[in-house]
């Protein structure tokens, strides 16, 4: 939103499940962060809610999950407006569809280059159906090698197809590609083509219902810029399962590290601007 402004930004989660990421994005567009360079009127009014709905899209293979994601966005809209679900205007967009994001090129929400941000927690599994496995391998030969994880084709989908030029792509994904042969081409040939911004070790974080070690990757859909990639390394896991997973020691440490780095980057950008413009630097 700092790059394009909340009035214009569009995002998609191509593996949206029941819509947790989409709902979070809805609220971020409706109430933009204070650090945005193009502030937008914040409010609970109809225009802010309609704009937030228009900015957010989600697609999932599971039709029931997609229906729940759509319901969640409508329920949030109604709650913000203080009305019942039946009072949310039927003309307002609810951009959620049931489709195969990896293979469907007819779904309008999967239009190429349409999104400034692609954010997902894609499936980590290896396709069990041999026909599907071969279809995906044929569609994504640059990453789908051997007994590949579906997380790799989703990276290619978001970076090469869905993201606008310079768009941000973020995914919480299994880190198995770092340790197994199927990830070799992905690591050595595919990822170096794009501008890596963050690599965050989330393997020690407690995620209810998940036992798979994870990492978070953030790229921009453009060739690499500069020689620096910000890496947050894990030193240990949770000593025990936290009552509130969002307040776990590992998640909190990751949040603090990200916030500190972003604060430094903003300070550095301000200092550079002042130096170039001749303004006094504090």
mmCIF file of C-alpha atoms in Angstrom:
data_model
loop_
_atom_site.group_PDB
_atom_site.id
_atom_site.type_symbol
_atom_site.label_atom_id
_atom_site.label_comp_id
_atom_site.label_asym_id
_atom_site.label_seq_id
_atom_site.Cartn_x
_atom_site.Cartn_y
_atom_site.Cartn_z
ATOM 1 C CA UNK A 1 0.000 0.000 0.000
ATOM 2 C CA UNK A 2 2.943 2.336 0.572
ATOM 3 C CA UNK A 3 4.019 1.717 -3.015
ATOM 4 C CA UNK A 4 0.690 2.145 -4.818
ATOM 5 C CA UNK A 5 -1.637 3.677 -2.244
ATOM 6 C CA UNK A 6 -4.728 2.112 -0.658
ATOM 7 C CA UNK A 7 -7.021 3.680 -3.247
ATOM 8 C CA UNK A 8 -5.500 1.625 -6.054
ATOM 9 C CA UNK A 9 -3.938 -1.497 -4.559
ATOM 10 C CA UNK A 10 -5.266 -4.969 -5.393
ATOM 11 C CA UNK A 11 -4.328 -8.270 -3.761
ATOM 12 C CA UNK A 12 -5.100 -11.939 -4.233
ATOM 13 C CA UNK A 13 -4.683 -15.108 -2.222
ATOM 14 C CA UNK A 14 -4.751 -17.904 -4.848
ATOM 15 C CA UNK A 15 -5.000 -20.581 -2.145
ATOM 16 C CA UNK A 16 -7.360 -18.680 0.128
ATOM 17 C CA UNK A 17 -8.977 -21.538 2.035
ATOM 18 C CA UNK A 18 -11.620 -20.047 4.311
ATOM 19 C CA UNK A 19 -10.250 -16.536 3.853
ATOM 20 C CA UNK A 20 -8.080 -15.608 6.844
ATOM 21 C CA UNK A 21 -5.529 -13.700 4.722
ATOM 22 C CA UNK A 22 -8.235 -12.096 2.579
ATOM 23 C CA UNK A 23 -10.107 -10.828 5.645
ATOM 24 C CA UNK A 24 -6.898 -9.394 7.115
ATOM 25 C CA UNK A 25 -6.169 -7.645 3.799
ATOM 26 C CA UNK A 26 -9.717 -6.266 3.724
ATOM 27 C CA UNK A 27 -9.186 -4.551 7.064
ATOM 28 C CA UNK A 28 -5.738 -3.253 6.064
ATOM 29 C CA UNK A 29 -7.152 -1.562 2.958
ATOM 30 C CA UNK A 30 -10.088 -0.171 4.895
ATOM 31 C CA UNK A 31 -7.817 1.197 7.640
ATOM 32 C CA UNK A 32 -4.452 1.866 5.944
ATOM 33 C CA UNK A 33 -1.259 1.783 8.028
ATOM 34 C CA UNK A 34 -0.051 5.151 9.314
ATOM 35 C CA UNK A 35 3.245 4.813 7.430
ATOM 36 C CA UNK A 36 1.600 4.960 3.995
ATOM 37 C CA UNK A 37 2.798 7.778 1.787
ATOM 38 C CA UNK A 38 -0.656 8.330 0.335
ATOM 39 C CA UNK A 39 -3.066 8.491 3.267
ATOM 40 C CA UNK A 40 -6.634 7.593 2.522
ATOM 41 C CA UNK A 41 -9.725 8.573 4.522
ATOM 42 C CA UNK A 42 -10.283 5.967 7.181
ATOM 43 C CA UNK A 43 -13.732 5.090 8.240
ATOM 44 C CA UNK A 44 -16.533 2.696 8.766
ATOM 45 C CA UNK A 45 -18.589 4.219 5.989
ATOM 46 C CA UNK A 46 -19.929 2.493 2.896
ATOM 47 C CA UNK A 47 -17.292 3.889 0.521
ATOM 48 C CA UNK A 48 -14.377 2.617 2.608
ATOM 49 C CA UNK A 49 -15.962 -0.833 2.941
ATOM 50 C CA UNK A 50 -16.837 -1.107 -0.746
ATOM 51 C CA UNK A 51 -13.311 -0.090 -1.730
ATOM 52 C CA UNK A 52 -11.787 -2.654 0.642
ATOM 53 C CA UNK A 53 -13.974 -5.401 -0.815
ATOM 54 C CA UNK A 54 -12.969 -4.440 -4.352
ATOM 55 C CA UNK A 55 -9.273 -4.594 -3.437
ATOM 56 C CA UNK A 56 -9.316 -8.175 -2.139
ATOM 57 C CA UNK A 57 -9.591 -11.410 -4.112
ATOM 58 C CA UNK A 58 -9.376 -15.072 -3.208
ATOM 59 C CA UNK A 59 -9.476 -18.365 -5.113
ATOM 60 C CA UNK A 60 -9.527 -21.905 -3.766
ATOM 61 C CA UNK A 61 -9.933 -25.366 -5.229
ATOM 62 C CA UNK A 62 -12.372 -26.311 -2.457
ATOM 63 C CA UNK A 63 -15.772 -24.804 -3.253
ATOM 64 C CA UNK A 64 -16.934 -25.009 0.372
ATOM 65 C CA UNK A 65 -13.840 -23.188 1.613
ATOM 66 C CA UNK A 66 -14.324 -20.505 -1.040
ATOM 67 C CA UNK A 67 -17.949 -20.067 0.057
ATOM 68 C CA UNK A 68 -16.801 -19.589 3.664
ATOM 69 C CA UNK A 69 -14.218 -17.005 2.532
ATOM 70 C CA UNK A 70 -16.911 -15.066 0.677
ATOM 71 C CA UNK A 71 -19.187 -15.271 3.699
ATOM 72 C CA UNK A 72 -16.370 -14.013 5.940
ATOM 73 C CA UNK A 73 -15.804 -10.927 3.789
ATOM 74 C CA UNK A 74 -19.544 -10.193 3.725
ATOM 75 C CA UNK A 75 -19.838 -10.709 7.478
ATOM 76 C CA UNK A 76 -16.923 -8.312 8.110
ATOM 77 C CA UNK A 77 -18.539 -5.727 5.838
ATOM 78 C CA UNK A 78 -21.839 -6.006 7.657
ATOM 79 C CA UNK A 79 -20.134 -5.802 11.060
ATOM 80 C CA UNK A 80 -18.171 -2.678 10.123
ATOM 81 C CA UNK A 81 -21.316 -1.006 8.781
ATOM 82 C CA UNK A 82 -23.331 -2.088 11.795
ATOM 83 C CA UNK A 83 -26.024 -3.751 9.693
ATOM 84 C CA UNK A 84 -27.273 -7.247 8.973
ATOM 85 C CA UNK A 85 -25.912 -9.345 6.124
ATOM 86 C CA UNK A 86 -29.047 -8.683 4.113
ATOM 87 C CA UNK A 87 -28.289 -4.944 4.166
ATOM 88 C CA UNK A 88 -24.921 -5.218 2.425
ATOM 89 C CA UNK A 89 -25.585 -4.006 -1.141
ATOM 90 C CA UNK A 90 -25.804 -6.897 -3.581
ATOM 91 C CA UNK A 91 -23.888 -4.828 -6.155
ATOM 92 C CA UNK A 92 -20.753 -4.715 -3.987
ATOM 93 C CA UNK A 93 -17.956 -6.989 -5.191
ATOM 94 C CA UNK A 94 -17.095 -10.161 -3.304
ATOM 95 C CA UNK A 95 -14.130 -11.393 -5.318
ATOM 96 C CA UNK A 96 -13.930 -15.039 -4.298
ATOM 97 C CA UNK A 97 -14.103 -18.012 -6.649
ATOM 98 C CA UNK A 98 -13.762 -21.792 -6.565
ATOM 99 C CA UNK A 99 -11.180 -22.762 -9.170
ATOM 100 C CA UNK A 100 -7.861 -24.522 -9.657
ATOM 101 C CA UNK A 101 -5.471 -21.576 -9.449
ATOM 102 C CA UNK A 102 -2.554 -23.547 -10.869
ATOM 103 C CA UNK A 103 -4.316 -24.781 -13.996
ATOM 104 C CA UNK A 104 -7.439 -22.672 -14.640
ATOM 105 C CA UNK A 105 -6.790 -19.814 -17.084
ATOM 106 C CA UNK A 106 -10.451 -18.971 -17.650
ATOM 107 C CA UNK A 107 -11.311 -17.728 -14.143
ATOM 108 C CA UNK A 108 -11.466 -13.880 -14.330
ATOM 109 C CA UNK A 109 -9.944 -13.456 -10.856
ATOM 110 C CA UNK A 110 -6.789 -15.188 -12.121
ATOM 111 C CA UNK A 111 -6.066 -12.502 -14.726
ATOM 112 C CA UNK A 112 -2.381 -12.110 -15.520
ATOM 113 C CA UNK A 113 -0.565 -9.171 -13.965
ATOM 114 C CA UNK A 114 -3.645 -7.896 -12.145
ATOM 115 C CA UNK A 115 -2.344 -7.706 -8.571
ATOM 116 C CA UNK A 116 0.065 -5.531 -6.619
ATOM 117 C CA UNK A 117 0.286 -8.162 -3.881
ATOM 118 C CA UNK A 118 -0.058 -11.950 -3.973
ATOM 119 C CA UNK A 119 -0.118 -13.424 -0.472
ATOM 120 C CA UNK A 120 -0.697 -17.092 0.288
ATOM 121 C CA UNK A 121 -0.164 -20.048 2.559
ATOM 122 C CA UNK A 122 -0.299 -22.567 -0.316
ATOM 123 C CA UNK A 123 -0.592 -26.342 0.041
ATOM 124 C CA UNK A 124 2.687 -28.143 0.704
ATOM 125 C CA UNK A 125 1.615 -31.581 -0.443
ATOM 126 C CA UNK A 126 2.911 -33.638 -3.343
ATOM 127 C CA UNK A 127 0.036 -34.281 -5.779
ATOM 128 C CA UNK A 128 -1.142 -37.857 -5.367
ATOM 129 C CA UNK A 129 -3.122 -38.041 -8.611
ATOM 130 C CA UNK A 130 -0.615 -38.845 -11.358
ATOM 131 C CA UNK A 131 -2.682 -37.064 -14.023
ATOM 132 C CA UNK A 132 -2.814 -33.849 -11.964
ATOM 133 C CA UNK A 133 0.859 -34.204 -11.090
ATOM 134 C CA UNK A 134 1.759 -34.404 -14.784
ATOM 135 C CA UNK A 135 -0.504 -31.477 -15.701
ATOM 136 C CA UNK A 136 1.098 -29.247 -13.104
ATOM 137 C CA UNK A 137 4.583 -30.400 -14.109
ATOM 138 C CA UNK A 138 3.816 -29.522 -17.738
ATOM 139 C CA UNK A 139 2.444 -26.107 -16.763
ATOM 140 C CA UNK A 140 5.367 -25.249 -14.445
ATOM 141 C CA UNK A 141 8.442 -27.050 -15.822
ATOM 142 C CA UNK A 142 10.700 -24.354 -14.369
ATOM 143 C CA UNK A 143 9.985 -25.513 -10.785
ATOM 144 C CA UNK A 144 8.049 -28.812 -10.828
ATOM 145 C CA UNK A 145 10.839 -31.376 -10.812
ATOM 146 C CA UNK A 146 10.813 -34.845 -9.285
ATOM 147 C CA UNK A 147 8.401 -35.346 -6.384
ATOM 148 C CA UNK A 148 7.758 -31.636 -6.111
ATOM 149 C CA UNK A 149 5.742 -29.825 -3.461
ATOM 150 C CA UNK A 150 2.786 -27.781 -4.731
ATOM 151 C CA UNK A 151 4.260 -24.784 -2.915
ATOM 152 C CA UNK A 152 6.798 -24.382 -5.741
ATOM 153 C CA UNK A 153 4.288 -24.068 -8.626
ATOM 154 C CA UNK A 154 2.343 -21.597 -6.485
ATOM 155 C CA UNK A 155 5.463 -19.419 -6.231
ATOM 156 C CA UNK A 156 5.809 -19.509 -10.017
ATOM 157 C CA UNK A 157 2.106 -18.744 -10.460
ATOM 158 C CA UNK A 158 2.266 -15.674 -8.236
ATOM 159 C CA UNK A 159 5.594 -14.282 -9.459
ATOM 160 C CA UNK A 160 5.302 -14.980 -13.170
ATOM 161 C CA UNK A 161 1.577 -14.724 -13.770
ATOM 162 C CA UNK A 162 -0.537 -12.980 -11.164
ATOM 163 C CA UNK A 163 1.736 -10.220 -9.868
ATOM 164 C CA UNK A 164 1.934 -6.871 -11.620
ATOM 165 C CA UNK A 165 5.468 -5.760 -12.581
ATOM 166 C CA UNK A 166 7.200 -4.952 -9.312
ATOM 167 C CA UNK A 167 4.357 -6.497 -7.320
ATOM 168 C CA UNK A 168 4.991 -8.115 -3.956
ATOM 169 C CA UNK A 169 4.675 -11.872 -3.501
ATOM 170 C CA UNK A 170 4.686 -13.380 -0.013
ATOM 171 C CA UNK A 171 4.090 -16.930 1.066
ATOM 172 C CA UNK A 172 4.268 -18.939 4.242
ATOM 173 C CA UNK A 173 5.479 -22.254 2.896
ATOM 174 C CA UNK A 174 7.176 -25.532 3.750
ATOM 175 C CA UNK A 175 10.957 -25.305 3.905
ATOM 176 C CA UNK A 176 11.399 -28.784 2.408
ATOM 177 C CA UNK A 177 12.627 -27.274 -0.874
ATOM 178 C CA UNK A 178 15.769 -26.192 1.012
ATOM 179 C CA UNK A 179 16.620 -29.756 1.969
ATOM 180 C CA UNK A 180 15.435 -32.040 -0.840
ATOM 181 C CA UNK A 181 16.463 -32.678 -4.404
ATOM 182 C CA UNK A 182 13.193 -31.431 -5.921
ATOM 183 C CA UNK A 183 14.080 -27.915 -4.724
ATOM 184 C CA UNK A 184 17.465 -27.713 -6.465
ATOM 185 C CA UNK A 185 16.240 -26.117 -9.701
ATOM 186 C CA UNK A 186 13.875 -23.851 -7.753
ATOM 187 C CA UNK A 187 16.728 -22.534 -5.589
ATOM 188 C CA UNK A 188 19.498 -22.331 -8.180
ATOM 189 C CA UNK A 189 17.615 -21.284 -11.323
ATOM 190 C CA UNK A 190 14.126 -19.944 -10.556
ATOM 191 C CA UNK A 191 14.328 -17.817 -7.397
ATOM 192 C CA UNK A 192 17.493 -15.924 -8.444
ATOM 193 C CA UNK A 193 15.506 -14.391 -11.334
ATOM 194 C CA UNK A 194 13.439 -12.337 -8.879
ATOM 195 C CA UNK A 195 14.061 -9.638 -6.308
ATOM 196 C CA UNK A 196 14.228 -11.441 -2.949
ATOM 197 C CA UNK A 197 13.309 -9.088 -0.104
ATOM 198 C CA UNK A 198 12.876 -11.304 2.968
ATOM 199 C CA UNK A 199 13.630 -14.890 3.942
ATOM 200 C CA UNK A 200 12.214 -15.613 7.386
ATOM 201 C CA UNK A 201 12.732 -18.859 9.278
ATOM 202 C CA UNK A 202 9.367 -19.716 10.819
ATOM 203 C CA UNK A 203 10.201 -23.384 11.429
ATOM 204 C CA UNK A 204 10.238 -22.886 15.196
ATOM 205 C CA UNK A 205 6.900 -21.079 15.333
ATOM 206 C CA UNK A 206 3.918 -22.847 16.842
ATOM 207 C CA UNK A 207 1.166 -23.107 14.221
ATOM 208 C CA UNK A 208 -1.882 -25.030 15.494
ATOM 209 C CA UNK A 209 -2.682 -28.050 13.369
ATOM 210 C CA UNK A 210 0.605 -27.857 11.450
ATOM 211 C CA UNK A 211 3.665 -29.989 12.043
ATOM 212 C CA UNK A 212 5.486 -29.005 8.859
ATOM 213 C CA UNK A 213 8.592 -26.793 9.302
ATOM 214 C CA UNK A 214 7.975 -23.527 7.453
ATOM 215 C CA UNK A 215 9.608 -20.388 6.153
ATOM 216 C CA UNK A 216 8.239 -17.111 4.833
ATOM 217 C CA UNK A 217 9.468 -15.850 1.453
ATOM 218 C CA UNK A 218 8.878 -12.313 0.201
ATOM 219 C CA UNK A 219 9.835 -11.346 -3.360
ATOM 220 C CA UNK A 220 9.038 -8.638 -5.863
ATOM 221 C CA UNK A 221 8.093 -9.568 -9.403
ATOM 222 C CA UNK A 222 11.127 -7.960 -10.994
ATOM 223 C CA UNK A 223 14.801 -8.803 -11.525
ATOM 224 C CA UNK A 224 17.016 -8.517 -8.430
ATOM 225 C CA UNK A 225 17.746 -4.987 -7.208
ATOM 226 C CA UNK A 226 20.919 -4.592 -5.162
ATOM 227 C CA UNK A 227 22.799 -7.337 -3.396
ATOM 228 C CA UNK A 228 21.046 -7.418 -0.014
ATOM 229 C CA UNK A 229 18.400 -9.882 1.160
ATOM 230 C CA UNK A 230 17.016 -9.503 4.666
ATOM 231 C CA UNK A 231 17.145 -12.823 6.522
ATOM 232 C CA UNK A 232 15.612 -13.561 9.909
ATOM 233 C CA UNK A 233 17.151 -16.731 11.291
ATOM 234 C CA UNK A 234 15.603 -18.935 13.924
ATOM 235 C CA UNK A 235 17.637 -19.768 17.019
ATOM 236 C CA UNK A 236 15.102 -22.043 18.677
ATOM 237 C CA UNK A 237 11.501 -23.107 18.893
ATOM 238 C CA UNK A 238 8.772 -22.563 21.434
ATOM 239 C CA UNK A 239 9.599 -24.070 24.851
ATOM 240 C CA UNK A 240 5.954 -25.195 25.026
ATOM 241 C CA UNK A 241 2.736 -24.593 23.129
ATOM 242 C CA UNK A 242 1.538 -21.034 23.914
ATOM 243 C CA UNK A 243 -2.078 -20.509 24.976
ATOM 244 C CA UNK A 244 -2.391 -17.845 22.295
ATOM 245 C CA UNK A 245 -0.305 -18.942 19.284
ATOM 246 C CA UNK A 246 -0.190 -15.374 17.954
ATOM 247 C CA UNK A 247 1.596 -14.356 21.163
ATOM 248 C CA UNK A 248 4.135 -17.174 21.078
ATOM 249 C CA UNK A 249 7.757 -16.313 21.764
ATOM 250 C CA UNK A 250 8.895 -17.158 18.223
ATOM 251 C CA UNK A 251 6.141 -15.198 16.484
ATOM 252 C CA UNK A 252 6.747 -12.216 18.753
ATOM 253 C CA UNK A 253 10.487 -12.347 18.082
ATOM 254 C CA UNK A 254 9.834 -12.450 14.327
ATOM 255 C CA UNK A 255 7.414 -9.507 14.573
ATOM 256 C CA UNK A 256 9.937 -7.474 16.560
ATOM 257 C CA UNK A 257 12.710 -8.230 14.074
ATOM 258 C CA UNK A 258 10.535 -7.279 11.092
ATOM 259 C CA UNK A 259 9.279 -4.083 12.741
ATOM 260 C CA UNK A 260 12.825 -3.056 13.688
ATOM 261 C CA UNK A 261 14.093 -3.587 10.167
ATOM 262 C CA UNK A 262 11.179 -1.723 8.577
ATOM 263 C CA UNK A 263 11.656 1.183 11.000
ATOM 264 C CA UNK A 264 15.336 1.364 10.087
ATOM 265 C CA UNK A 265 14.529 1.249 6.364
ATOM 266 C CA UNK A 266 12.062 4.127 6.741
ATOM 267 C CA UNK A 267 14.586 6.149 8.721
ATOM 268 C CA UNK A 268 17.263 5.486 6.105
ATOM 269 C CA UNK A 269 14.911 6.468 3.270
ATOM 270 C CA UNK A 270 14.036 9.707 5.085
ATOM 271 C CA UNK A 271 17.692 10.513 5.684
ATOM 272 C CA UNK A 272 18.528 9.839 2.031
ATOM 273 C CA UNK A 273 15.669 12.065 0.889
ATOM 274 C CA UNK A 274 16.802 14.867 3.188
ATOM 275 C CA UNK A 275 20.383 14.566 1.972
ATOM 276 C CA UNK A 276 19.392 14.669 -1.682
ATOM 277 C CA UNK A 277 16.922 17.531 -1.220
ATOM 278 C CA UNK A 278 19.256 19.637 0.922
ATOM 279 C CA UNK A 279 16.989 19.498 3.981
ATOM 280 C CA UNK A 280 18.708 19.275 7.372
ATOM 281 C CA UNK A 281 19.010 15.709 8.642
ATOM 282 C CA UNK A 282 18.020 15.218 12.316
#
